[in-house]
mmCIF file of C-alpha atoms in Angstrom:
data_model
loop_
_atom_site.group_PDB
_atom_site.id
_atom_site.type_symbol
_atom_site.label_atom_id
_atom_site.label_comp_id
_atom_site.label_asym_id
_atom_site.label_seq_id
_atom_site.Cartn_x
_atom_site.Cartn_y
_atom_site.Cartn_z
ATOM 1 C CA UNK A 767 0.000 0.000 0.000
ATOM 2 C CA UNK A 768 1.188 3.230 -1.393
ATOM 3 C CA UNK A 769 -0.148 6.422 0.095
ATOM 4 C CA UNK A 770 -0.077 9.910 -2.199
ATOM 5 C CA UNK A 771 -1.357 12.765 -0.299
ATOM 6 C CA UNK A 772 -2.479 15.944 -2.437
ATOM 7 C CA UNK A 773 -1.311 19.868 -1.341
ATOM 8 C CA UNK A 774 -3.554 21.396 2.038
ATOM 9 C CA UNK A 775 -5.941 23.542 0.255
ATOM 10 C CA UNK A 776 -6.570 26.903 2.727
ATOM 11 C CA UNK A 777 -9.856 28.627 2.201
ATOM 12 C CA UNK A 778 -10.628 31.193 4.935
ATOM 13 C CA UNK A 779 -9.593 28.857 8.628
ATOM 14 C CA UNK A 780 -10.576 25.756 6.522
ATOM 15 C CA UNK A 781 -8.144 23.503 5.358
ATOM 16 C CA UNK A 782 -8.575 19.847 3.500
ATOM 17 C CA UNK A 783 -6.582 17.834 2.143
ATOM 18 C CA UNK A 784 -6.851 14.924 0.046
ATOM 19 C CA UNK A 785 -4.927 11.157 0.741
ATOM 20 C CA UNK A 786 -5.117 8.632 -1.942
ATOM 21 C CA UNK A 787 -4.370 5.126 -0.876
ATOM 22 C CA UNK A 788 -2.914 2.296 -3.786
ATOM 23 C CA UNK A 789 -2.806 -1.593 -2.984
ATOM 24 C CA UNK A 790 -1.274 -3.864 -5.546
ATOM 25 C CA UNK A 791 -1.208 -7.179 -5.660
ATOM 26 C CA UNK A 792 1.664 -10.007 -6.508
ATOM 27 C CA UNK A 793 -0.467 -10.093 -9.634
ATOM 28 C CA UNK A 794 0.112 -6.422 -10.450
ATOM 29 C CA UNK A 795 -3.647 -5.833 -9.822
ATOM 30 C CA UNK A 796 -4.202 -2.062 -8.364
ATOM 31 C CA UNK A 797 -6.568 -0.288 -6.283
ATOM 32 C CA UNK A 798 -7.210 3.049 -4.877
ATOM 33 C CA UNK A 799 -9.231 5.013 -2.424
ATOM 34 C CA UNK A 800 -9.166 7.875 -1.754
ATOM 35 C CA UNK A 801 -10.478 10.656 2.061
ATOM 36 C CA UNK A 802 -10.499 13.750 2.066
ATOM 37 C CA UNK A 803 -9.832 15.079 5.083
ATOM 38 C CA UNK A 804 -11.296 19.118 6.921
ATOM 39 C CA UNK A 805 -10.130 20.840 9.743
ATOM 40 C CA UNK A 806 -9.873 24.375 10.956
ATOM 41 C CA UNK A 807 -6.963 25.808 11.612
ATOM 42 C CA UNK A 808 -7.360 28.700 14.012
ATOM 43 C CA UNK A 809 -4.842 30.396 16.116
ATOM 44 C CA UNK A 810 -6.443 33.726 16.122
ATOM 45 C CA UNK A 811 -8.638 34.893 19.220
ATOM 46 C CA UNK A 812 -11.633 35.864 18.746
ATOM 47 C CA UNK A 813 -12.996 39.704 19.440
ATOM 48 C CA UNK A 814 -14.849 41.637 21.424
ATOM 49 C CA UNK A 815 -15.311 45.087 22.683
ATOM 50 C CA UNK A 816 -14.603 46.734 25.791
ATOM 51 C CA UNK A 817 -18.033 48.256 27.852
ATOM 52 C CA UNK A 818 -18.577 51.177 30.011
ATOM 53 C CA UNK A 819 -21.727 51.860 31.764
ATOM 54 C CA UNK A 820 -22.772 54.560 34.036
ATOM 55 C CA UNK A 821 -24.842 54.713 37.295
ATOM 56 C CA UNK A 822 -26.115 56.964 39.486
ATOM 57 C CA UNK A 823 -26.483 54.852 42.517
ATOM 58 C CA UNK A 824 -24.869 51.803 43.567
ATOM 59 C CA UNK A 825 -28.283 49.595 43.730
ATOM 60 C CA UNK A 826 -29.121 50.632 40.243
ATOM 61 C CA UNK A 827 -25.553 48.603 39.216
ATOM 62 C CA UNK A 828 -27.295 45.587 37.393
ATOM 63 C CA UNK A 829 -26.266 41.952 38.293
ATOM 64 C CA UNK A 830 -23.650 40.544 35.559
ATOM 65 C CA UNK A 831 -25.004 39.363 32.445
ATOM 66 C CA UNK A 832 -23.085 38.182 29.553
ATOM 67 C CA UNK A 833 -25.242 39.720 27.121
ATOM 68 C CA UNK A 834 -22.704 42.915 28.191
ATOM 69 C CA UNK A 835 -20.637 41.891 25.433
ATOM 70 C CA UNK A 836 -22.257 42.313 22.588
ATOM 71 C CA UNK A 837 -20.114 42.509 19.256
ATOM 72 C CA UNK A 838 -17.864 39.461 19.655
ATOM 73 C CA UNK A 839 -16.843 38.143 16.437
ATOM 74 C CA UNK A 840 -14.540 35.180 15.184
ATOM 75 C CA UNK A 841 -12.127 35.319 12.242
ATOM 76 C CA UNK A 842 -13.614 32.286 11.318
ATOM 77 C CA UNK A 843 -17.309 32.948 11.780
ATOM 78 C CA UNK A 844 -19.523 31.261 14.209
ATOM 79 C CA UNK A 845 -20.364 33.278 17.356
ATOM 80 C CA UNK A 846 -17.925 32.731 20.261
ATOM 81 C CA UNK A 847 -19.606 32.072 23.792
ATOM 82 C CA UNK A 848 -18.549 34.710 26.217
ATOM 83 C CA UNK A 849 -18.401 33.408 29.939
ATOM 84 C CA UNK A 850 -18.645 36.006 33.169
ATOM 85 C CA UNK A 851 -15.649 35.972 35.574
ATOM 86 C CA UNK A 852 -17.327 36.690 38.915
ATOM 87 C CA UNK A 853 -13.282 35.889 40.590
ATOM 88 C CA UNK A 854 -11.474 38.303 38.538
ATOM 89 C CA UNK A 855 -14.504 41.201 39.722
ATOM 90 C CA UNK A 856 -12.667 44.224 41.001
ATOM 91 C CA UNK A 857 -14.363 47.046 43.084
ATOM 92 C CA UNK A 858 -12.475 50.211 44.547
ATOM 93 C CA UNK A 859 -15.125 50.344 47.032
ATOM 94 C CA UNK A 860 -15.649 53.714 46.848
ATOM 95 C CA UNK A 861 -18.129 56.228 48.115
ATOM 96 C CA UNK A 862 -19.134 56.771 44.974
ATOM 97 C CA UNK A 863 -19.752 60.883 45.473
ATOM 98 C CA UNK A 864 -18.142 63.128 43.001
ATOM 99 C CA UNK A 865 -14.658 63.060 43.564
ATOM 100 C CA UNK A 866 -14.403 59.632 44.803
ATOM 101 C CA UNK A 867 -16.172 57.803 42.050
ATOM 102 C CA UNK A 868 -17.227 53.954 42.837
ATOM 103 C CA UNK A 869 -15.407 51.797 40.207
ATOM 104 C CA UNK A 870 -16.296 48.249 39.443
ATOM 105 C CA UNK A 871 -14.879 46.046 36.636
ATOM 106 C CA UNK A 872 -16.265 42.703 35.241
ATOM 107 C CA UNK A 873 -14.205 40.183 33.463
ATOM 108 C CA UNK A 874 -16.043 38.654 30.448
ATOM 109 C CA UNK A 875 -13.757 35.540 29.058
ATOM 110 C CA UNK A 876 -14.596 35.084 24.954
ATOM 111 C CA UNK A 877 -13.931 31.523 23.455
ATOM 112 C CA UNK A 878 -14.146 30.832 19.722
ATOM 113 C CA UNK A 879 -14.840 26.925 18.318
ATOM 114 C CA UNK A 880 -11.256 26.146 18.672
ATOM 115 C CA UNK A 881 -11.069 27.356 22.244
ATOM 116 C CA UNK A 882 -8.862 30.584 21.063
ATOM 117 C CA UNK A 883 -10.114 33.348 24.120
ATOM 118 C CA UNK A 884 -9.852 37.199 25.204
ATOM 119 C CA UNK A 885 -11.257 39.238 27.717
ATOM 120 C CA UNK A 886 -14.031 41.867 27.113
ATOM 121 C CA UNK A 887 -13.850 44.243 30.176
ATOM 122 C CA UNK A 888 -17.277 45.593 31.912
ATOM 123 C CA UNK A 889 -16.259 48.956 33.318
ATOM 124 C CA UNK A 890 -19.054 50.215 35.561
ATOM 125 C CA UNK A 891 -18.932 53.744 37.079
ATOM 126 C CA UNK A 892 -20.945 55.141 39.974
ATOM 127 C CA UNK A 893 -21.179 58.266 40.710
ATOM 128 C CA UNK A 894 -24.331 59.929 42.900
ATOM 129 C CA UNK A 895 -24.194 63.780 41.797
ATOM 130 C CA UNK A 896 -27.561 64.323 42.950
ATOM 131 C CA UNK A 897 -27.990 66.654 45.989
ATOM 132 C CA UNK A 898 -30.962 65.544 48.278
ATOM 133 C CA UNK A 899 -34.018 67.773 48.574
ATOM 134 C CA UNK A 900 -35.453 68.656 51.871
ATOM 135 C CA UNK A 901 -38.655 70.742 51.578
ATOM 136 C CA UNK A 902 -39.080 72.986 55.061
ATOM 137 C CA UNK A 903 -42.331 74.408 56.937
ATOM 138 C CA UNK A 904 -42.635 77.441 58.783
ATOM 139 C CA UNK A 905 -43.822 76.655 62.376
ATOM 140 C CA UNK A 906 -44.714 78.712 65.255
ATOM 141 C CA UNK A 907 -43.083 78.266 68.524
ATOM 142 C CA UNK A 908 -44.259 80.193 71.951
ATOM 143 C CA UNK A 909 -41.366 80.635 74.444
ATOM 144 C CA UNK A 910 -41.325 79.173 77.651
ATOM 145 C CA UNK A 911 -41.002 80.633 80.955
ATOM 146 C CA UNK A 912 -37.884 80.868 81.218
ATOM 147 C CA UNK A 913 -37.462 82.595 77.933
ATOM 148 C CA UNK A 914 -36.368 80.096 75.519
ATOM 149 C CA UNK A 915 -37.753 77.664 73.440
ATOM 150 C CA UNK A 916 -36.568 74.160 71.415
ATOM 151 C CA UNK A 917 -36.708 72.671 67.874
ATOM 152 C CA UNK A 918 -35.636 70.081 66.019
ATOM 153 C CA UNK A 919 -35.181 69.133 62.622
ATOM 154 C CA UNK A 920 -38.486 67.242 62.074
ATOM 155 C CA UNK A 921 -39.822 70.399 63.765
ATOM 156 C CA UNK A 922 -38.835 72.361 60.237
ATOM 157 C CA UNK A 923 -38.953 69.322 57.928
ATOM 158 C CA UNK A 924 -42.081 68.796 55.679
ATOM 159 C CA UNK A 925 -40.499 66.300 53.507
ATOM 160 C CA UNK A 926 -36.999 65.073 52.462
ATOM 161 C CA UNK A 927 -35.491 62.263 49.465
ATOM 162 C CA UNK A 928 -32.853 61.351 48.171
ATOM 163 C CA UNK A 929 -32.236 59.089 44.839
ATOM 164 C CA UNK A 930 -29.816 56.655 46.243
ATOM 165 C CA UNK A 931 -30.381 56.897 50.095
ATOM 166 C CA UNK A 932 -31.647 57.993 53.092
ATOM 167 C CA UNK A 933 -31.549 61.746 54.058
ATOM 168 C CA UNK A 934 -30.677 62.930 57.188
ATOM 169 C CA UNK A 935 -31.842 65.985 58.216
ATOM 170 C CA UNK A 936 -30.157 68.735 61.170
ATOM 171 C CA UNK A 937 -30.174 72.037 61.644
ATOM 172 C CA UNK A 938 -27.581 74.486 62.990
ATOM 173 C CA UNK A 939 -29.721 76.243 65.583
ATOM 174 C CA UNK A 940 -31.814 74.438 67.717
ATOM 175 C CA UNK A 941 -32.721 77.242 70.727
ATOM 176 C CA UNK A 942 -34.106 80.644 70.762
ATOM 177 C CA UNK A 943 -34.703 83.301 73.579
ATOM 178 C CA UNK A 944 -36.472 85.773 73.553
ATOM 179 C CA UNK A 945 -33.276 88.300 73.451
ATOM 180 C CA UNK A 946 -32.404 86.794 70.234
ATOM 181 C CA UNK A 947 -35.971 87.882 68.936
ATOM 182 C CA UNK A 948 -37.445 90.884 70.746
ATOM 183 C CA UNK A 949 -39.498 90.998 73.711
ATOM 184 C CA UNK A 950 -42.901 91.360 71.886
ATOM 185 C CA UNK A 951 -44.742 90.944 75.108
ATOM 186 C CA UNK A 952 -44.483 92.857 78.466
ATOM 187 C CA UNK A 953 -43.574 90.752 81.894
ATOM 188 C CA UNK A 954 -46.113 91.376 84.531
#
């Protein structure tokens, strides 16, 4: 048996090849078959782009989802899968106020058919620019007898909200006497 194998024909990552096979016998009786045989031959990794997404608050940050990465692509067609990395996660931990942005970045791993990879990077940024509001009432107090009276911040507060949190609400001057605002009544 004789084999005779024919050049590697490349189209795109495909290659094939063709092997012919000859048997003779002690009669000089011949034979042939012949396979042809594909493959792919990929060494390139496939592609995809980097993300960036911004938030406002922290619990608006969705949880990962692969579907993040959206444009990979394979030099030899076929859509790669594209896996999450939840242990290569990073997170500054930040406040996430202006100035000291949170920061969190996801991993994506992208594997083509012939298990060529790259990383697509999720870059999430948090950053809470929105000031509180606090809506205030007027209120009446009546002094005490001893010339002063009290107040507190939910004295003065008719509402407050924030978009990411809780508010909390104080004021810078919590007791009045009546020197500080007249004597508007005479002291029998």
């Amino acid at each position: 048996i004789t084999q005779t194998d024919d050049a590697v024909i490349s189209t795109g990552c495909g290659r094939s090849q063709k092997r012919t096979f000859t048997a003779r016998d002690g009669c000089g009786n011949i034979i042939s078959a012949s396979r042809t045989v594909v493959w792919v031959h990929d060494l390139t990794p496939p592609t995809a782009s980097n993300v960036s997404s911004n938030y406002k608050c922290i619990t608006d940050v969705p949880a990962p989802n692969t579907s993040v990465i959206a444009d990979e692509a394979d030099n030899c067609g076929g859509t790669p899968t594209v896996t999450y990395l939840p242990n290569s996660t990073t997170d500054n931990d930040a406040t996430g106020c202006p100035g000291d942005p949170r920061i969190i970045k996801r991993y994506y791993l992208v594997t083509d058919a012939c298990s060529n990879t790259s990383i697509a990077t999720h870059t999430i940024t948090v950053v809470d620019d929105v000031a509180p509001v606090v809506t205030c009432k007027n209120i009446s107090v009546v002094l005490g007898t001893s010339g002063s009276v009290s107040i507190t911040a939910t004295d003065v507060t008719a509402s407050s909200s924030d978009n990411c949190s809780s508010v909390s609400v104080s004021i810078d001057k919590t007791t009045f006497t009546d020197a500080e605002v007249g004597n508007t009544c005479s002291k029998n």
